[in-house]
PDB file of C-alpha atoms in Angstrom:
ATOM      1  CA  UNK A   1      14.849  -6.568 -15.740  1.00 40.00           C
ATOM      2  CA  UNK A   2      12.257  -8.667 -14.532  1.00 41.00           C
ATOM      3  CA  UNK A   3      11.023  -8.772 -10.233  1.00 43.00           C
ATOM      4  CA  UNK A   4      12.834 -12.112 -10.378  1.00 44.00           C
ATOM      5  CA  UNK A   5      15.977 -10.786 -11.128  1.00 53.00           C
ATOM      6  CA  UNK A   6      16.173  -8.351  -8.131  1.00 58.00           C
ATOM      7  CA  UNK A   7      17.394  -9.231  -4.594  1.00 57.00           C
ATOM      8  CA  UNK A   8      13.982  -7.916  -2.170  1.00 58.00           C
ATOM      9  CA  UNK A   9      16.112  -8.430   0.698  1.00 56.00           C
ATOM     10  CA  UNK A  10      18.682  -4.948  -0.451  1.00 81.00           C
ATOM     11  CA  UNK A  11      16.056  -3.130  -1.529  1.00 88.00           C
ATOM     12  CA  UNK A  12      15.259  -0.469   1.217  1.00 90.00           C
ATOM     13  CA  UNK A  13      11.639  -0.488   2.191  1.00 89.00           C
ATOM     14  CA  UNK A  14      11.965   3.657   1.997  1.00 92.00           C
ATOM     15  CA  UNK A  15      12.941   2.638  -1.620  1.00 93.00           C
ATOM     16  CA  UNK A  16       9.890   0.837  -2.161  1.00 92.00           C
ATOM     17  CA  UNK A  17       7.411   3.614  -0.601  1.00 91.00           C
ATOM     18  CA  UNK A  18       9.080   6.391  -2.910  1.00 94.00           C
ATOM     19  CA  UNK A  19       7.810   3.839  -6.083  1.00 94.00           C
ATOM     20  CA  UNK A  20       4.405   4.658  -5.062  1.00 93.00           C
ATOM     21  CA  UNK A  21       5.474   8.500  -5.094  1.00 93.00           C
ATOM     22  CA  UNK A  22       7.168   8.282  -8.309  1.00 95.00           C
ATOM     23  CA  UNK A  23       4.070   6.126  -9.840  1.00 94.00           C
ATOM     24  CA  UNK A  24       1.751   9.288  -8.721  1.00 92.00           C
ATOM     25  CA  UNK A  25       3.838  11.799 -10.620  1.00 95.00           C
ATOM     26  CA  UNK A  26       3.835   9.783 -13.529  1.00 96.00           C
ATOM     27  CA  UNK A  27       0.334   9.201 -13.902  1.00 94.00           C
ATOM     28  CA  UNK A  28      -0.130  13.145 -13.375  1.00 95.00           C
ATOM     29  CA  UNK A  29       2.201  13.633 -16.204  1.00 96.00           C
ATOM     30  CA  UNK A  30       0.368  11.387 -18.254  1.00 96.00           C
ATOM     31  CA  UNK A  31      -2.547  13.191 -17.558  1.00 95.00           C
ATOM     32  CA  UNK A  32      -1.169  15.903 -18.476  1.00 95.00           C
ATOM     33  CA  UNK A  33      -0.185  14.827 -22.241  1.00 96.00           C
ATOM     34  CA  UNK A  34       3.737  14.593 -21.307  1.00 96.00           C
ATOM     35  CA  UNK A  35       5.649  11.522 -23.114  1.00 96.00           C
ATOM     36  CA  UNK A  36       8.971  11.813 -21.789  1.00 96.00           C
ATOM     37  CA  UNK A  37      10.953  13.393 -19.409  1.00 95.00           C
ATOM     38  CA  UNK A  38      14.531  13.608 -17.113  1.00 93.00           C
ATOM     39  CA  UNK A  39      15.103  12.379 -13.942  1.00 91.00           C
ATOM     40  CA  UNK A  40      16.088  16.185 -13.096  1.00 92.00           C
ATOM     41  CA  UNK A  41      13.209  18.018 -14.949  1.00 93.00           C
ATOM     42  CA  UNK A  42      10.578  14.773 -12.345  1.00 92.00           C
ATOM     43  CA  UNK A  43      12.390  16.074  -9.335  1.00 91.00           C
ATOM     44  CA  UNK A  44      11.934  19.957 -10.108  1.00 92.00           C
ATOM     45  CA  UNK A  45       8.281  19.769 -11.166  1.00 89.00           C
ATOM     46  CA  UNK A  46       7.367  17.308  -7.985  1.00 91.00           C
ATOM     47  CA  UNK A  47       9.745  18.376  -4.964  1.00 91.00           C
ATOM     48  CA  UNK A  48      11.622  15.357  -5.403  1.00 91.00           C
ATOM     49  CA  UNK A  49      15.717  14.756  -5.540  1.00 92.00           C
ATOM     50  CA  UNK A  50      17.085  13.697  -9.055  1.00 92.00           C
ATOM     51  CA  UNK A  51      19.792  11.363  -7.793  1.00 93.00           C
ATOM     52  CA  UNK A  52      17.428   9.721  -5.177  1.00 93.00           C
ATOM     53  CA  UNK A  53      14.972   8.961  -8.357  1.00 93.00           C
ATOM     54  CA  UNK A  54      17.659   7.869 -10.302  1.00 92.00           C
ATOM     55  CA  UNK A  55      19.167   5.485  -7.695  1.00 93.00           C
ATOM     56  CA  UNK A  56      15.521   4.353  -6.594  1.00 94.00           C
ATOM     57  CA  UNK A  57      15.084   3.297 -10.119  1.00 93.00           C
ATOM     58  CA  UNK A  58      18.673   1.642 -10.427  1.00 92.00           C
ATOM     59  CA  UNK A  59      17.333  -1.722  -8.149  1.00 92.00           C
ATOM     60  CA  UNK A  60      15.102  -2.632 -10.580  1.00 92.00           C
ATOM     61  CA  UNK A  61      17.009  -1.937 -13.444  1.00 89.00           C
ATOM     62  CA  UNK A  62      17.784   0.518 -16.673  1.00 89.00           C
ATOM     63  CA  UNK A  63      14.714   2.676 -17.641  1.00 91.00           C
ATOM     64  CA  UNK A  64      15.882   5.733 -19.228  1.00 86.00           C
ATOM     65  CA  UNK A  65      17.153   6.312 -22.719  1.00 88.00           C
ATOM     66  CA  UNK A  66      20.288   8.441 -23.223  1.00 86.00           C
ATOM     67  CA  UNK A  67      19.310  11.955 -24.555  1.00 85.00           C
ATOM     68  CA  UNK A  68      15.506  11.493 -23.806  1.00 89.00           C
ATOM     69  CA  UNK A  69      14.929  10.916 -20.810  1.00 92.00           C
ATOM     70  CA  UNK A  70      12.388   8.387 -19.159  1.00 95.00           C
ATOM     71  CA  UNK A  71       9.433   7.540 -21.622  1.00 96.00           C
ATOM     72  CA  UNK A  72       6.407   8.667 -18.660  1.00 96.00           C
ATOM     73  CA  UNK A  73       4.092   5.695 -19.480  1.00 96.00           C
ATOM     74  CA  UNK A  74       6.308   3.180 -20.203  1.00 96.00           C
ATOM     75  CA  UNK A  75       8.158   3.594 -16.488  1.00 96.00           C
ATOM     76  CA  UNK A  76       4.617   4.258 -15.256  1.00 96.00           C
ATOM     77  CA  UNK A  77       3.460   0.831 -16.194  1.00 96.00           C
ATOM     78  CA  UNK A  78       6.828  -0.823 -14.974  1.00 96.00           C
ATOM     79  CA  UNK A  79       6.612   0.759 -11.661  1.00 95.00           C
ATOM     80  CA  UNK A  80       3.258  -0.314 -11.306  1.00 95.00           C
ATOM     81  CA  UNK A  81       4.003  -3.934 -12.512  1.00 94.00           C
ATOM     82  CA  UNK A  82       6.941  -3.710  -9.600  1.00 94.00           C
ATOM     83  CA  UNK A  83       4.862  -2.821  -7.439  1.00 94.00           C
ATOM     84  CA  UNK A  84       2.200  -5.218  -8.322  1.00 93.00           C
ATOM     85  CA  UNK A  85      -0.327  -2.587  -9.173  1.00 92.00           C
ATOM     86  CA  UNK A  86      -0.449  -4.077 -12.688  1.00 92.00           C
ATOM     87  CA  UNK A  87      -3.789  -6.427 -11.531  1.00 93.00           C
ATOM     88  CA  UNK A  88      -6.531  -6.611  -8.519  1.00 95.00           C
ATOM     89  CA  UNK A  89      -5.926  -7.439  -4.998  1.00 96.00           C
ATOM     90  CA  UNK A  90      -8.940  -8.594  -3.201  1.00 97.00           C
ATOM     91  CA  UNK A  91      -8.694  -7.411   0.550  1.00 98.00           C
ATOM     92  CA  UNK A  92     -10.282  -8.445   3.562  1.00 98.00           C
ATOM     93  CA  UNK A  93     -11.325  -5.914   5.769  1.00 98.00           C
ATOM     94  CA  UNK A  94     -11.952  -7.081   9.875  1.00 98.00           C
ATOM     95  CA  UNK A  95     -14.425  -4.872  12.104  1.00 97.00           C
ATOM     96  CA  UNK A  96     -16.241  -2.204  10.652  1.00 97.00           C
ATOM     97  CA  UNK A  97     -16.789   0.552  13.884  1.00 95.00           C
ATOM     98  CA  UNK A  98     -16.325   3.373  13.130  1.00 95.00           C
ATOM     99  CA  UNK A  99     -12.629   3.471  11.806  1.00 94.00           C
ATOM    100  CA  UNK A 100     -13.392   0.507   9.632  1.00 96.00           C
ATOM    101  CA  UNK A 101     -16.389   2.206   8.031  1.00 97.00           C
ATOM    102  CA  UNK A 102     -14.348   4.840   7.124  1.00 96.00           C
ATOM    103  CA  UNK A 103     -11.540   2.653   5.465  1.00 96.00           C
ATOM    104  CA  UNK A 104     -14.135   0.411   3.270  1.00 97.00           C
ATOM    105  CA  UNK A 105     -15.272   3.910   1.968  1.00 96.00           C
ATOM    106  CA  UNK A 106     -11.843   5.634   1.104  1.00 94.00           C
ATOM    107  CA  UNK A 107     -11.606   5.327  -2.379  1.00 90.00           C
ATOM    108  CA  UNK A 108      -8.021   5.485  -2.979  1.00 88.00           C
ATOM    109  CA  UNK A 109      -8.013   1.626  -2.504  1.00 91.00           C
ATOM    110  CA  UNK A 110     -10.001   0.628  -5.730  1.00 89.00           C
ATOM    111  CA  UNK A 111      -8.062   3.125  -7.561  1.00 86.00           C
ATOM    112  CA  UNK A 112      -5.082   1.055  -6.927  1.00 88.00           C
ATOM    113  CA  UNK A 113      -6.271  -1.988  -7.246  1.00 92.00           C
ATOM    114  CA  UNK A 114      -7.162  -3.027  -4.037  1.00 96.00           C
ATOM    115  CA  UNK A 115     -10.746  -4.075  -4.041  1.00 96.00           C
ATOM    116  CA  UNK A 116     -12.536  -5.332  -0.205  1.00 98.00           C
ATOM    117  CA  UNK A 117     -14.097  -8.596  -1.048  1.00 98.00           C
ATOM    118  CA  UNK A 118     -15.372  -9.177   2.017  1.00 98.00           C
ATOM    119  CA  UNK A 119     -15.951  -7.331   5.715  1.00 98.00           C
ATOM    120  CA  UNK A 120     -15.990  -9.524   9.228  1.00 98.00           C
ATOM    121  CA  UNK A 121     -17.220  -8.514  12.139  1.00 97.00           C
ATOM    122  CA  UNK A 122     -18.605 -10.147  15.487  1.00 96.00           C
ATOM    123  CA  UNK A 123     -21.392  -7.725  15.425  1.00 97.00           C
ATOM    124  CA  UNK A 124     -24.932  -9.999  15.144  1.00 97.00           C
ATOM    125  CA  UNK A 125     -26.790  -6.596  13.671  1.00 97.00           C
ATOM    126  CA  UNK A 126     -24.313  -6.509  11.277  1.00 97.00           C
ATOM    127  CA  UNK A 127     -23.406 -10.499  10.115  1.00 98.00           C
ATOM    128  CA  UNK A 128     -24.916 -11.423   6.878  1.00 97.00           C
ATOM    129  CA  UNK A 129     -25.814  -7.809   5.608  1.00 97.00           C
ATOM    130  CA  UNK A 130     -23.676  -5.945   3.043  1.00 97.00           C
ATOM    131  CA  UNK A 131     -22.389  -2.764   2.386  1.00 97.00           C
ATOM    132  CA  UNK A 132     -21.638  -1.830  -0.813  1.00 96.00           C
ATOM    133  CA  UNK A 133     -22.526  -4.419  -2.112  1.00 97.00           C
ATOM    134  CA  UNK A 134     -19.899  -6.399   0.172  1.00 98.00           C
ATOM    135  CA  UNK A 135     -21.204  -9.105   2.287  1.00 98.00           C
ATOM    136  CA  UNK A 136     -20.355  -8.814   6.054  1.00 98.00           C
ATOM    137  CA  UNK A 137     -19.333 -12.594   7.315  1.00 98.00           C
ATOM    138  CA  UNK A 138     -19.050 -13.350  10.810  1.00 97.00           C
ATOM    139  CA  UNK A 139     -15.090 -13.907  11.908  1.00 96.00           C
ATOM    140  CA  UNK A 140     -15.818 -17.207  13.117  1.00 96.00           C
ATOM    141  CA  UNK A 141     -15.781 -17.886   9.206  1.00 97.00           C
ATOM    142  CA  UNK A 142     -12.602 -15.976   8.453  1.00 97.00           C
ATOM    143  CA  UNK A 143     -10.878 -19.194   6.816  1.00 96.00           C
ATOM    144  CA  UNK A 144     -13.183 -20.229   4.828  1.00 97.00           C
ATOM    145  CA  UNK A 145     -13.610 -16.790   3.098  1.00 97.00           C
ATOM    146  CA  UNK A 146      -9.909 -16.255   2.760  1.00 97.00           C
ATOM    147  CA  UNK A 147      -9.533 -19.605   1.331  1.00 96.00           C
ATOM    148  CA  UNK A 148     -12.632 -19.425  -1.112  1.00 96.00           C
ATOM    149  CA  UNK A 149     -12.092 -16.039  -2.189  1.00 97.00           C
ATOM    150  CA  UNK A 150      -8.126 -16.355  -2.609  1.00 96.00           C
ATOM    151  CA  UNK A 151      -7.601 -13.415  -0.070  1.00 98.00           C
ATOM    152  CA  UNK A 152      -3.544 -12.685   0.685  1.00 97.00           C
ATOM    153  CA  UNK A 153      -3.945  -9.103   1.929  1.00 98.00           C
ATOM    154  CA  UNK A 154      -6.111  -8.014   4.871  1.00 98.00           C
ATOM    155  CA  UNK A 155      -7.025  -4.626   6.488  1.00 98.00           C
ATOM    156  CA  UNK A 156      -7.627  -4.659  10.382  1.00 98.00           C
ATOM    157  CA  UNK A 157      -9.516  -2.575  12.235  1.00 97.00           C
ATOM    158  CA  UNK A 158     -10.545  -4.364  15.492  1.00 96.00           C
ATOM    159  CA  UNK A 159      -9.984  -3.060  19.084  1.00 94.00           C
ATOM    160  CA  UNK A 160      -6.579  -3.705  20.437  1.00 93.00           C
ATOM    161  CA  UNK A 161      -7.620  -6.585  23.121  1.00 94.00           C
ATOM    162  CA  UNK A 162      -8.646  -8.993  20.176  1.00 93.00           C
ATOM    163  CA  UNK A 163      -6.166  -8.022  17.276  1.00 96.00           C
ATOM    164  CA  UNK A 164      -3.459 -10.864  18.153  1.00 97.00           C
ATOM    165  CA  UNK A 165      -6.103 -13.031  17.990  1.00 96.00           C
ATOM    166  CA  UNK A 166      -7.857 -12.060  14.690  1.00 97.00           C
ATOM    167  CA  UNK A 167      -4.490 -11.553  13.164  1.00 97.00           C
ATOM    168  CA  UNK A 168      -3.194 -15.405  14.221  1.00 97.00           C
ATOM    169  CA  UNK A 169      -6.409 -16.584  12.429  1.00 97.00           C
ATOM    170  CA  UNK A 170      -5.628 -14.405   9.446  1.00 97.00           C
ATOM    171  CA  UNK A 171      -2.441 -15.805   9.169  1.00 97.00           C
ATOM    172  CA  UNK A 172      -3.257 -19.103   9.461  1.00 97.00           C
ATOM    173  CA  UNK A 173      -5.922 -19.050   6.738  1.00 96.00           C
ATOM    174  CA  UNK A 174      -3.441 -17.891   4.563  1.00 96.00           C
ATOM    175  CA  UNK A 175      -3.137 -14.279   4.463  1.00 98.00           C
ATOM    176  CA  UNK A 176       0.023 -12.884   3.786  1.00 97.00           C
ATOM    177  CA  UNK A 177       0.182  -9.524   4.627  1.00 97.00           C
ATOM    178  CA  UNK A 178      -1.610  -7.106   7.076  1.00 98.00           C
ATOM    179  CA  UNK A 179      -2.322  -3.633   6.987  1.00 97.00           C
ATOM    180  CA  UNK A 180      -2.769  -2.848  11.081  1.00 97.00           C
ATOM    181  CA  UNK A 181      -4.661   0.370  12.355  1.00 95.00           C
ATOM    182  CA  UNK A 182      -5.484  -1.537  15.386  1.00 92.00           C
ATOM    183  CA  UNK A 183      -3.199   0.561  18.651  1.00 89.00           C
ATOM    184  CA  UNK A 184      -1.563  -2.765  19.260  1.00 90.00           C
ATOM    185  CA  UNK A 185       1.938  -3.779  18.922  1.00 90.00           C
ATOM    186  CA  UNK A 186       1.251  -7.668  16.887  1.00 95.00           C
ATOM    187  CA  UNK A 187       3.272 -10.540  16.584  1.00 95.00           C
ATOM    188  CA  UNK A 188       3.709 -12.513  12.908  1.00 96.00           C
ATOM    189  CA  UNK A 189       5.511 -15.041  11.391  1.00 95.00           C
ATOM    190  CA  UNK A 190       8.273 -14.626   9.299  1.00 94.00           C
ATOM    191  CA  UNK A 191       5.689 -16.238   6.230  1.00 93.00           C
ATOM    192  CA  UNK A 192       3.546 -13.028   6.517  1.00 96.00           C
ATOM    193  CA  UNK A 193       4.321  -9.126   6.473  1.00 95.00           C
ATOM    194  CA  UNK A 194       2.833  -6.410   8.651  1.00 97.00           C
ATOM    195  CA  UNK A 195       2.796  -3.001   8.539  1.00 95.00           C
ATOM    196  CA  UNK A 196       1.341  -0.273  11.029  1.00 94.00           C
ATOM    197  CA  UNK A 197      -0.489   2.639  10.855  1.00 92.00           C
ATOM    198  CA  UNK A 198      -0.441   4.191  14.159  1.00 86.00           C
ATOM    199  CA  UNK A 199      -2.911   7.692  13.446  1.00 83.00           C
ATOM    200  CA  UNK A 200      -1.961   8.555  17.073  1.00 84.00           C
ATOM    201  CA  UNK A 201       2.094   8.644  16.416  1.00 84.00           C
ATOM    202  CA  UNK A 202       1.103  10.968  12.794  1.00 83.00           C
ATOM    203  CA  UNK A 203      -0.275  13.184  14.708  1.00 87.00           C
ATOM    204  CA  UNK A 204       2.183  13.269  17.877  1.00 86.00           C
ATOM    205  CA  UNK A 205       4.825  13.848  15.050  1.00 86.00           C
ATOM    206  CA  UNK A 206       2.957  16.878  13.443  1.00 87.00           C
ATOM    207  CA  UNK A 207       2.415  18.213  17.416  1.00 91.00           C
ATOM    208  CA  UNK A 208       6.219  18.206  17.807  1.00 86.00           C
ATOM    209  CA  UNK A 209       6.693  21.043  14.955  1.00 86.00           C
ATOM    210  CA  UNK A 210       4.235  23.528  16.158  1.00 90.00           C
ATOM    211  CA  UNK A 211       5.317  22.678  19.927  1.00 89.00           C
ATOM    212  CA  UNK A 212       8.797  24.196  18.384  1.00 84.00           C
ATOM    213  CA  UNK A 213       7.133  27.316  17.096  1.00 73.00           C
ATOM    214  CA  UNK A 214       7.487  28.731  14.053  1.00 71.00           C
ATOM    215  CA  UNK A 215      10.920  28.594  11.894  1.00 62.00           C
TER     216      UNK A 215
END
């Protein structure tokens, strides 16, 4: 069953995150020389429910063969085709402070296939230097990067007061979704998706279990 085939608007987005999960196990079974194996026997070796996988797995259509099971590289690769993993995304990343030198360096982007193409910043030290080989462009010339480099996805990592801003630009050059880490609650259009990363709200969750004490 092919993306096209699939309604995106009944597929729940907690669906869609457990994907990425499910791709992660099956690249560690690859890794570790396994060529097929059972919904039941993926949820026992990685914490995970067998009816939740199989269900997951049901939107996007039939992957496993009766009596053997799932065949690990072949869902691997569909998985990663759903979720577009299957070729390069060039990102934009806007401001690199301190948080934003920290994202260009994580390396769990490129090994997904999200490669930064290009960093803006207002900073004048910083405008038309690289790092990493990545030039650093001044935002007044956010469009014509995104347009000339074919940019859809962008990271941002500005302060607060300026991300409406920055992200209305971004949208308007064309970007079509946006990865915030910015503490502010953003407006976008209905063309564009956003998603939030609030680092504060993590760790106000994770101070709510040991404020409870210990099980």
């Amino acid at each position: 069953m092919s993306p096209s085939n699939y309604r995106l608007t009944k597929i729940p987005e907690m669906t869609i995150r457990r994907l990425s999960i499910y791709t992660r196990c099956l690249l560690q079974l690859e890794e570790d020389g396994v060529r097929t194996i059972s919904s039941q026997e993926l949820a026992e070796r990685f914490n995970l429910n067998s009816a939740q996988v199989r269900k997951d797995l049901a939107y996007f259509g039939e992957f496993g063969v009766r009596g053997i099971g799932y065949y690990v590289s072949g869902l691997k690769a569909e998985l990663q085709r759903i979720l577009g993993l299957d070729r390069e995304w060039p990102v934009a990343l806007v401001g690199l402070g301190n948080l934003g030198s920290a994202l260009f360096h994580y390396k769990g982007f490129s090994r997904q296939g999200f490669r930064i193409a290009v960093v803006f910043d207002d900073d004048p030290a910083k405008i038309g230097r690289e790092i990493g080989g990545v030039p650093i462009v001044s935002t007044r010339d956010l469009a014509r990067e995104v347009k000339t480099r074919a940019i859809q996805i962008a990271v941002l990592a500005v302060p607060a007061d300026g991300a409406q801003a920055v992200t209305d630009a971004l949208v308007a050059a064309g970007i079509k979704a946006v990865l915030n880490f910015a503490p502010a609650r953003l407006r976008i259009p209905d063309s564009a998706r956003l998603k939030n990363v609030d680092l504060s709200i993590e760790l106000e969750t994770l101070s709510f279990y040991l404020a409870q004490g210990p099980r």
